[in-house]
Short mmCIF file of C-alpha atoms in Angstrom, two decimals:
data_model
loop_
_atom_site.label_atom_id
_atom_site.label_comp_id
_atom_site.label_asym_id
_atom_site.label_seq_id
_atom_site.Cartn_x
_atom_site.Cartn_y
_atom_site.Cartn_z
CA MET A 4 0.03 -0.03 -0.04
CA LYS A 5 1.12 3.50 -0.63
CA ILE A 6 1.39 5.75 2.46
CA ALA A 7 1.79 9.44 2.31
CA ILE A 8 3.44 11.23 5.24
CA LEU A 9 2.72 14.99 4.85
CA GLY A 10 5.23 17.00 6.90
CA GLY A 11 7.42 14.10 6.31
CA THR A 12 10.54 16.33 6.63
CA GLY A 13 9.64 17.15 10.29
CA ASP A 14 10.72 15.02 13.32
CA ILE A 15 7.68 12.97 13.88
CA GLY A 16 7.43 12.46 10.06
CA GLU A 17 10.95 11.33 9.80
CA GLY A 18 10.36 8.73 12.40
CA LEU A 19 7.20 7.38 10.85
CA ALA A 20 8.72 7.37 7.45
CA LEU A 21 11.91 5.55 8.58
CA ARG A 22 10.12 3.01 10.76
CA LEU A 23 7.41 2.25 8.15
CA ALA A 24 9.97 1.95 5.46
CA ALA A 25 12.26 -0.17 7.52
CA ASP A 26 9.75 -2.59 8.93
CA THR A 27 6.97 -2.91 6.47
CA ARG A 28 6.54 -3.28 2.71
CA HIS A 29 4.25 -0.18 2.25
CA ARG A 30 5.69 2.44 -0.14
CA ILE A 31 6.33 5.55 1.72
CA ARG A 32 5.90 8.98 0.08
CA ILE A 33 6.92 11.91 2.26
CA GLY A 34 5.18 15.31 1.29
CA SER A 35 6.16 18.92 1.97
CA ARG A 36 4.92 22.17 0.80
CA ASP A 37 8.46 22.45 -0.76
CA ALA A 38 8.89 19.50 -3.19
CA GLU A 39 12.67 19.86 -3.33
CA LYS A 40 13.04 19.71 0.41
CA ALA A 41 10.87 16.55 0.32
CA GLU A 42 13.02 15.03 -2.29
CA THR A 43 16.20 15.96 -0.40
CA LYS A 44 14.93 14.34 2.87
CA ALA A 45 13.54 11.30 1.10
CA GLU A 46 17.04 10.55 -0.29
CA GLU A 47 18.60 10.99 3.23
CA TYR A 48 16.03 8.49 4.50
CA THR A 49 16.71 6.03 1.60
CA THR A 50 20.46 6.29 2.20
CA GLU A 51 20.09 5.69 5.91
CA LEU A 52 17.89 2.55 5.16
CA GLU A 53 20.51 1.49 2.60
CA SER A 54 23.27 1.92 5.11
CA ARG A 55 21.51 -0.60 7.26
CA GLY A 56 21.08 -3.13 4.46
CA ASN A 57 17.48 -2.23 3.71
CA ASP A 58 16.63 -1.52 0.03
CA ALA A 59 13.40 0.29 0.64
CA VAL A 60 13.07 3.52 -1.32
CA VAL A 61 11.44 6.62 0.25
CA GLU A 62 10.18 9.14 -2.25
CA GLY A 63 9.53 12.84 -1.80
CA PHE A 64 6.94 15.11 -3.37
CA GLU A 65 4.94 18.23 -2.95
CA ASN A 66 2.16 17.51 -0.51
CA ALA A 67 -0.72 16.92 -2.99
CA THR A 68 1.44 14.88 -5.34
CA ALA A 69 2.53 12.71 -2.20
CA ALA A 70 -1.14 12.19 -1.29
CA ALA A 71 -2.59 11.64 -4.72
CA GLU A 72 -1.70 8.01 -5.14
CA ALA A 73 -1.70 7.08 -1.43
CA LYS A 74 -4.61 5.17 0.38
CA VAL A 75 -3.30 6.32 3.88
CA VAL A 76 -2.32 10.04 4.26
CA VAL A 77 -0.69 10.88 7.56
CA LEU A 78 -0.84 14.65 8.71
CA ALA A 79 2.58 14.85 10.42
CA VAL A 80 2.17 18.55 10.56
CA PRO A 81 2.04 21.02 13.53
CA PRO A 82 -1.68 21.42 14.76
CA TYR A 83 -1.90 24.96 13.26
CA HIS A 84 -1.08 23.67 9.77
CA VAL A 85 -3.73 20.67 9.96
CA GLY A 86 -6.50 22.56 8.42
CA ASP A 87 -4.23 24.15 5.61
CA THR A 88 -2.79 20.83 4.87
CA VAL A 89 -6.08 18.97 4.50
CA GLU A 90 -7.18 21.83 2.17
CA ALA A 91 -4.07 21.45 0.09
CA VAL A 92 -4.73 17.75 -0.68
CA ALA A 93 -8.56 17.62 -0.49
CA ASP A 94 -8.88 17.55 -4.35
CA VAL A 95 -6.62 14.49 -4.68
CA LEU A 96 -8.11 12.39 -1.92
CA GLU A 97 -10.58 9.71 -3.02
CA ALA A 98 -13.57 8.15 -1.11
CA GLY A 99 -12.09 5.25 0.94
CA ASP A 100 -8.70 7.03 1.58
CA VAL A 101 -7.85 7.43 5.26
CA LEU A 102 -6.46 10.61 6.83
CA VAL A 103 -4.49 10.04 9.98
CA SER A 104 -4.06 12.63 12.69
CA PRO A 105 -1.07 12.36 14.98
CA ALA A 106 -0.89 16.00 16.06
CA THR A 107 -1.68 17.45 19.33
CA GLY A 108 -1.89 21.09 20.66
CA MET A 109 0.60 22.03 23.39
CA LYS A 110 1.60 25.18 25.28
CA ARG A 111 4.49 25.55 27.54
CA ASP A 112 4.82 27.47 30.77
CA ASP A 113 7.32 27.51 33.82
CA ASP A 114 5.71 24.44 35.14
CA GLY A 115 5.87 22.31 32.02
CA PHE A 116 3.87 21.41 28.99
CA HIS A 117 0.14 21.48 28.93
CA TYR A 118 -2.55 20.24 26.56
CA HIS A 119 -3.99 23.22 24.51
CA LYS A 120 -7.44 21.93 23.66
CA PRO A 121 -8.62 23.34 20.32
CA GLY A 122 -11.99 25.02 20.16
CA ALA A 123 -13.33 22.10 17.97
CA GLY A 124 -12.46 19.75 20.85
CA SER A 125 -9.37 18.07 19.54
CA VAL A 126 -6.94 18.20 16.59
CA THR A 127 -8.37 15.08 15.36
CA ARG A 128 -11.79 16.50 15.31
CA ILE A 129 -10.45 19.52 13.29
CA VAL A 130 -9.10 17.10 10.62
CA ALA A 131 -12.64 15.23 10.71
CA ASP A 132 -14.32 18.56 10.12
CA ALA A 133 -11.97 19.49 7.24
CA ALA A 134 -11.98 16.03 5.47
CA PRO A 135 -13.69 15.66 2.21
CA GLU A 136 -16.85 13.65 1.97
CA GLY A 137 -16.11 9.83 1.95
CA VAL A 138 -12.54 10.19 3.39
CA ASP A 139 -12.23 8.57 6.82
CA VAL A 140 -10.35 10.18 9.80
CA VAL A 141 -8.32 8.16 12.30
CA GLY A 142 -6.32 9.55 15.08
CA ALA A 143 -2.97 7.66 15.82
CA PHE A 144 0.70 8.00 16.46
CA HIS A 145 0.15 10.87 18.98
CA ASN A 146 2.20 9.73 21.94
CA LEU A 147 5.43 8.72 20.27
CA ALA A 148 8.82 10.47 21.09
CA ALA A 149 10.02 11.61 17.66
CA ALA A 150 13.71 11.18 18.31
CA ARG A 151 13.20 7.65 19.51
CA LEU A 152 11.07 6.84 16.55
CA ALA A 153 13.66 8.13 14.10
CA ASN A 154 16.43 6.28 15.81
CA LEU A 155 16.16 2.85 14.31
CA ASP A 156 18.56 1.38 16.92
CA ALA A 157 16.02 2.29 19.63
CA ASP A 158 13.56 -0.44 20.81
CA LEU A 159 10.01 0.65 21.03
CA GLY A 160 8.06 -1.75 23.23
CA ILE A 161 5.37 0.84 23.52
CA ASP A 162 1.72 1.44 22.48
CA THR A 163 -0.12 3.75 20.24
CA LEU A 164 -3.90 4.56 20.61
CA VAL A 165 -6.13 4.42 17.55
CA ILE A 166 -9.33 6.28 17.47
CA GLY A 167 -11.90 6.80 14.74
CA ASP A 168 -15.71 6.65 13.84
CA ASP A 169 -15.23 4.12 11.03
CA GLU A 170 -14.12 0.66 11.88
CA ASP A 171 -12.64 -0.32 8.55
CA ALA A 172 -10.54 2.69 8.54
CA LYS A 173 -9.30 2.11 12.06
CA ARG A 174 -8.44 -1.43 11.17
CA THR A 175 -6.41 -0.16 8.23
CA VAL A 176 -4.44 2.16 10.47
CA THR A 177 -4.14 -0.36 13.17
CA ASP A 178 -2.51 -2.71 10.63
CA VAL A 179 -0.07 -0.14 9.39
CA ALA A 180 0.83 0.83 13.00
CA GLU A 181 1.42 -2.74 14.07
CA GLY A 182 3.68 -3.30 11.03
CA ILE A 183 6.26 -1.12 13.03
CA GLU A 184 8.33 -3.58 15.17
CA GLY A 185 7.61 -2.98 18.95
CA LEU A 186 4.60 -0.87 18.41
CA ARG A 187 1.22 -2.10 19.64
CA ALA A 188 -1.84 -0.36 18.43
CA LEU A 189 -4.99 -0.37 20.89
CA ASP A 190 -8.33 0.82 20.09
CA ALA A 191 -9.40 3.75 22.20
CA GLY A 192 -12.87 4.32 20.66
CA GLY A 193 -14.25 7.08 18.58
CA ILE A 194 -12.96 10.54 17.76
CA ALA A 195 -14.83 12.00 20.72
CA ASN A 196 -12.29 10.29 22.83
CA ALA A 197 -9.33 12.11 21.17
CA PRO A 198 -8.65 14.88 23.77
CA GLU A 199 -7.37 12.63 26.51
CA ILE A 200 -5.10 10.89 23.94
CA GLU A 201 -3.91 14.22 22.70
CA ALA A 202 -3.29 15.40 26.31
CA LEU A 203 -1.08 12.35 27.01
CA THR A 204 1.70 13.97 24.80
CA PRO A 205 2.52 16.85 26.99
CA LEU A 206 2.26 14.45 30.08
CA LEU A 207 4.83 12.34 28.67
CA ILE A 208 7.24 15.37 28.12
CA ASN A 209 6.54 16.55 31.75
CA VAL A 210 7.46 13.03 33.10
CA ALA A 211 10.63 12.80 31.06
CA ASN A 212 11.67 16.38 32.09
CA ASN A 213 11.20 15.54 35.72
CA ASN A 214 12.95 12.13 35.95
CA ASP A 215 16.70 12.12 35.29
CA ARG A 216 16.96 8.63 33.88
CA LEU A 217 13.83 8.82 31.66
CA HIS A 218 13.75 10.51 28.16
CA ASP A 219 11.98 9.93 24.78
CA LEU A 220 9.21 8.35 26.82
CA GLY A 221 6.32 6.28 25.33
CA VAL A 222 3.67 4.59 27.15
CA ARG A 223 2.52 1.06 27.67
CA PHE A 224 -0.88 0.11 28.91
CA GLU A 225 -0.66 -2.80 31.36
CA MET B 15 4.19 6.51 59.89
CA LYS B 16 0.45 6.91 60.24
CA ILE B 17 -1.38 7.28 57.00
CA ALA B 18 -5.11 8.25 56.83
CA ILE B 19 -7.14 7.16 53.72
CA LEU B 20 -10.35 9.23 53.94
CA GLY B 21 -13.03 7.63 51.90
CA GLY B 22 -11.17 4.36 52.72
CA THR B 23 -14.50 2.41 52.57
CA GLY B 24 -14.73 3.24 48.76
CA ASP B 25 -13.00 1.27 46.01
CA ILE B 26 -9.86 3.15 45.49
CA GLY B 27 -9.47 3.69 49.32
CA GLU B 28 -9.92 -0.10 49.78
CA GLY B 29 -7.17 -0.82 47.35
CA LEU B 30 -4.74 1.68 48.79
CA ALA B 31 -5.51 0.60 52.35
CA LEU B 32 -4.97 -3.03 51.60
CA ARG B 33 -1.77 -2.58 49.52
CA LEU B 34 -0.18 -0.18 51.98
CA ALA B 35 -1.05 -2.36 54.98
CA ALA B 36 0.19 -5.51 53.01
CA ASP B 37 3.34 -4.17 51.69
CA THR B 38 4.61 -1.39 54.05
CA ARG B 39 5.11 -0.86 57.87
CA HIS B 40 2.91 2.20 57.74
CA ARG B 41 -0.10 2.18 60.17
CA ILE B 42 -3.26 2.68 57.99
CA ARG B 43 -6.16 4.49 59.42
CA ILE B 44 -9.25 4.48 57.11
CA GLY B 45 -11.79 7.37 57.46
CA SER B 46 -15.41 7.72 56.58
CA ARG B 47 -18.14 10.22 57.46
CA ASP B 48 -19.69 7.30 59.26
CA ALA B 49 -17.44 5.88 61.93
CA GLU B 50 -19.19 2.66 62.27
CA LYS B 51 -18.86 1.90 58.49
CA ALA B 52 -15.29 2.78 58.67
CA GLU B 53 -14.80 0.33 61.80
CA THR B 54 -16.60 -2.39 59.87
CA LYS B 55 -14.57 -2.02 56.67
CA ALA B 56 -11.33 -1.86 58.67
CA GLU B 57 -12.15 -5.21 60.27
CA GLU B 58 -12.88 -6.61 56.79
CA TYR B 59 -9.54 -5.47 55.52
CA THR B 60 -7.67 -6.75 58.72
CA THR B 61 -9.39 -10.10 58.32
CA GLU B 62 -8.43 -10.28 54.64
CA LEU B 63 -4.77 -9.50 55.49
CA GLU B 64 -4.85 -12.07 58.32
CA SER B 65 -6.13 -14.63 55.91
CA ARG B 66 -3.01 -14.02 53.76
CA GLY B 67 -0.80 -14.45 56.90
CA ASN B 68 -0.26 -10.70 57.38
CA ASP B 69 -0.72 -9.41 60.90
CA ALA B 70 -1.19 -5.70 59.89
CA VAL B 71 -4.24 -3.99 61.51
CA VAL B 72 -6.15 -1.44 59.69
CA GLU B 73 -8.12 0.80 61.88
CA GLY B 74 -11.44 2.73 61.11
CA PHE B 75 -12.59 6.02 62.33
CA GLU B 76 -14.76 9.01 61.37
CA ASN B 77 -12.70 11.14 58.99
CA ALA B 78 -11.39 13.83 61.42
CA THR B 79 -10.26 11.16 63.86
CA ALA B 80 -8.53 9.32 61.13
CA ALA B 81 -6.81 12.25 59.97
CA ALA B 82 -5.86 13.66 63.33
CA GLU B 83 -2.82 11.50 64.05
CA ALA B 84 -1.67 11.00 60.46
CA LYS B 85 1.15 12.58 58.80
CA VAL B 86 -0.28 11.76 55.37
CA VAL B 87 -3.88 12.12 54.55
CA VAL B 88 -5.11 10.56 51.36
CA LEU B 89 -8.46 12.09 49.91
CA ALA B 90 -9.90 8.97 48.37
CA VAL B 91 -13.22 10.41 47.87
CA PRO B 92 -15.20 11.47 44.70
CA PRO B 93 -14.07 14.68 43.33
CA TYR B 94 -17.38 16.54 44.43
CA HIS B 95 -16.62 15.62 47.93
CA VAL B 96 -12.96 16.79 48.10
CA GLY B 97 -13.72 20.40 49.18
CA ASP B 98 -16.14 19.18 51.94
CA THR B 99 -13.63 16.44 53.19
CA VAL B 100 -10.73 18.92 53.38
CA GLU B 101 -12.96 21.22 55.34
CA ALA B 102 -14.03 18.33 57.63
CA VAL B 103 -10.42 17.71 58.58
CA ALA B 104 -8.92 21.09 58.36
CA ASP B 105 -8.90 21.75 62.09
CA VAL B 106 -6.86 18.53 62.91
CA LEU B 107 -4.33 18.97 60.16
CA GLU B 108 -0.85 20.25 61.39
CA ALA B 109 1.81 22.19 59.55
CA GLY B 110 3.91 19.59 57.73
CA ASP B 111 1.13 17.21 57.20
CA VAL B 112 0.59 16.12 53.63
CA LEU B 113 -2.77 15.97 51.86
CA VAL B 114 -2.83 13.53 48.94
CA SER B 115 -5.22 13.93 46.06
CA PRO B 116 -5.95 10.86 43.85
CA ALA B 117 -9.39 11.97 42.58
CA THR B 118 -10.25 12.96 39.04
CA GLY B 119 -13.38 14.44 37.47
CA MET B 120 -15.06 12.34 34.73
CA LYS B 121 -18.09 12.30 32.71
CA ARG B 122 -19.51 9.65 30.58
CA ASP B 123 -21.31 9.80 27.22
CA ASP B 124 -22.12 7.35 24.40
CA ASP B 125 -18.49 7.41 23.20
CA GLY B 126 -16.77 6.70 26.52
CA PHE B 127 -15.32 8.51 29.46
CA HIS B 128 -14.06 12.00 29.28
CA TYR B 129 -12.06 14.23 31.60
CA HIS B 130 -14.25 16.76 33.31
CA LYS B 131 -11.88 19.52 34.21
CA PRO B 132 -12.90 21.60 37.19
CA GLY B 133 -13.09 25.26 36.94
CA ALA B 134 -10.18 25.50 39.41
CA GLY B 135 -7.98 23.63 36.84
CA SER B 136 -7.74 20.30 38.39
CA VAL B 137 -9.03 18.28 41.46
CA THR B 138 -5.56 18.56 42.88
CA ARG B 139 -5.71 22.39 42.59
CA ILE B 140 -9.12 22.33 44.51
CA VAL B 141 -7.44 20.51 47.29
CA ALA B 142 -4.42 23.00 47.20
CA ASP B 143 -6.90 25.77 47.31
CA ALA B 144 -8.72 24.35 50.32
CA ALA B 145 -5.78 23.15 52.37
CA PRO B 146 -4.93 24.83 55.59
CA GLU B 147 -1.88 27.08 55.65
CA GLY B 148 1.28 24.95 56.20
CA VAL B 149 -0.10 21.75 54.89
CA ASP B 150 1.35 20.63 51.62
CA VAL B 151 -0.72 19.03 48.86
CA VAL B 152 0.63 16.29 46.52
CA GLY B 153 -1.40 14.63 43.69
CA ALA B 154 -0.75 10.72 43.30
CA PHE B 155 -2.42 7.44 42.72
CA HIS B 156 -4.71 9.00 40.05
CA ASN B 157 -4.30 6.25 37.35
CA LEU B 158 -4.75 3.14 39.25
CA ALA B 159 -7.54 0.67 38.67
CA ALA B 160 -9.45 0.22 41.91
CA ALA B 161 -10.31 -3.43 41.44
CA ARG B 162 -6.84 -4.49 40.63
CA LEU B 163 -5.23 -2.57 43.41
CA ALA B 164 -7.75 -4.33 45.78
CA ASN B 165 -6.93 -7.66 44.62
CA LEU B 166 -3.72 -8.57 46.25
CA ASP B 167 -3.25 -11.39 43.94
CA ALA B 168 -2.97 -9.10 41.07
CA ASP B 169 0.53 -7.92 39.97
CA LEU B 170 0.90 -4.20 39.37
CA GLY B 171 4.05 -3.46 37.46
CA ILE B 172 2.72 0.08 36.72
CA ASP B 173 3.51 3.63 37.53
CA THR B 174 1.95 6.39 39.46
CA LEU B 175 2.68 9.93 38.82
CA VAL B 176 3.39 12.42 41.65
CA ILE B 177 2.98 16.05 41.37
CA GLY B 178 3.29 18.92 43.97
CA ASP B 179 4.78 22.12 44.64
CA ASP B 180 6.81 21.20 47.79
CA GLU B 181 9.72 18.89 47.09
CA ASP B 182 9.79 17.40 50.64
CA ALA B 183 6.04 16.53 50.51
CA LYS B 184 6.56 14.94 47.07
CA ARG B 185 9.41 12.75 48.32
CA THR B 186 7.28 11.70 51.39
CA VAL B 187 4.41 10.56 49.08
CA THR B 188 6.86 8.97 46.47
CA ASP B 189 8.34 6.90 49.36
CA VAL B 190 4.87 5.85 50.45
CA ALA B 191 3.88 4.88 46.87
CA GLU B 192 7.09 2.95 46.23
CA GLY B 193 6.42 0.96 49.30
CA ILE B 194 3.58 -0.61 47.38
CA GLU B 195 5.19 -3.73 45.46
CA GLY B 196 5.15 -3.24 41.77
CA LEU B 197 4.29 0.35 41.80
CA ARG B 198 6.86 2.87 40.59
CA ALA B 199 6.36 6.59 41.43
CA LEU B 200 7.42 9.23 38.84
CA ASP B 201 7.91 12.86 39.37
CA ALA B 202 5.55 14.83 36.98
CA GLY B 203 6.41 18.31 38.19
CA GLY B 204 4.12 20.86 40.00
CA ILE B 205 0.33 21.08 40.63
CA ALA B 206 0.03 22.92 37.38
CA ASN B 207 0.68 19.73 35.54
CA ALA B 208 -2.27 17.93 37.22
CA PRO B 209 -4.80 18.20 34.51
CA GLU B 210 -3.02 15.82 32.00
CA ILE B 211 -2.51 13.36 34.82
CA GLU B 212 -6.12 13.33 35.88
CA ALA B 213 -7.29 13.09 32.24
CA LEU B 214 -5.31 9.78 31.93
CA THR B 215 -7.90 8.03 34.16
CA PRO B 216 -10.90 8.26 31.69
CA LEU B 217 -8.36 7.38 28.84
CA LEU B 218 -7.46 4.15 30.74
CA ILE B 219 -11.01 3.16 30.98
CA ASN B 220 -11.76 4.02 27.23
CA VAL B 221 -8.85 1.65 26.22
CA ALA B 222 -9.97 -1.13 28.59
CA ASN B 223 -13.47 -0.84 27.21
CA ASN B 224 -12.40 -0.97 23.63
CA ASN B 225 -9.90 -3.94 23.76
CA ASP B 226 -11.28 -7.35 24.64
CA ARG B 227 -8.21 -8.71 26.48
CA LEU B 228 -7.50 -5.62 28.53
CA HIS B 229 -9.15 -4.59 31.72
CA ASP B 230 -8.14 -2.80 34.88
CA LEU B 231 -5.54 -1.07 33.06
CA GLY B 232 -2.63 0.90 34.57
CA VAL B 233 0.20 2.61 32.69
CA ARG B 234 3.81 2.27 32.37
CA PHE B 235 6.14 4.90 31.10
CA GLU B 236 8.75 3.40 28.97
#
């Protein structure tokens, strides 16, 4: 299957692109507003994979081109670019395609990081509201530390939570997620349950920042 | 050390009382608005411990009597009783005592459980606002499944997050928590970081309710 990772030149996009290319047989297309930047990064990822004896090829395109042939399109962009990015690819999405939302809104103060809940209720809800008719939206990959994901030598052994209002779309994304070695995908219900998942990301940062021996934390439901 | 568990006849209170009595040398005093109910429950807990070859004695009192001699006072009551309960024991608390807040506000709809953030910002903040001068407030034990905690045959292997604005009080509660076998206490910063911790409780319920093989979930930061 072809998977587009929009914002695939950013930190969480890099991690997802590398892990999916390394561990699965999906064809990974990274997208950026700047096609040249996407191509350069895609080459870097491909070179890194090659250095590890993996012949997967990551390709880079402008966002809409990346999304055009993909069945699953991951919005690995900051929360304030989610709406624009969906709009930029809306014309090339087809009924049955799945938009995946991993972003969360955060603000920082002297105490730490806090969930900045969007007026719509959650970032995943913003995506659902912006998605074209017939395109399903699934929230996933919210609570993964970007640096750990992008370091293919780092073990995961953690969970990601999957939410969505269409069971087939959730199943598709669950299968994609579980293709990543060491990642378990758990069902957390419908999109209405997104805020508590998005709020877990700042909490992971706070826990890492307050405990010397912990960093790049993920979570495991036991 | 003497530890009072107010609301110690309720489900999370029962779990904390049993685990602390079973695994530590602290003297556990459970409190209730109804002294007789507290005494009856305390006898039940003591009998259960005895049946497991443990000679710890749990005592039961009316809330203020339970709190009077305790250094650490856990508010294991529903969030809407937190204010009243602090008020009921305020006169017997002394400077240097520590109030512990494990409660979280939740509401349920067709999709699942959701964090019901109090106007004050968090339940832990409500406690801090109500606490008498010189009494420190620490948030802990929010994300523990009551039934699992109360089942002494169940392994934990999970984490609890500790928050507070006084480092000594946090250290005291961290030591108490880590006395429970299989429970690791992690520092999550100041009370301002409470909302994301309290929001994790409804998420754990949603994940358990959407995955057949998971129940009474806790969380492990990895």
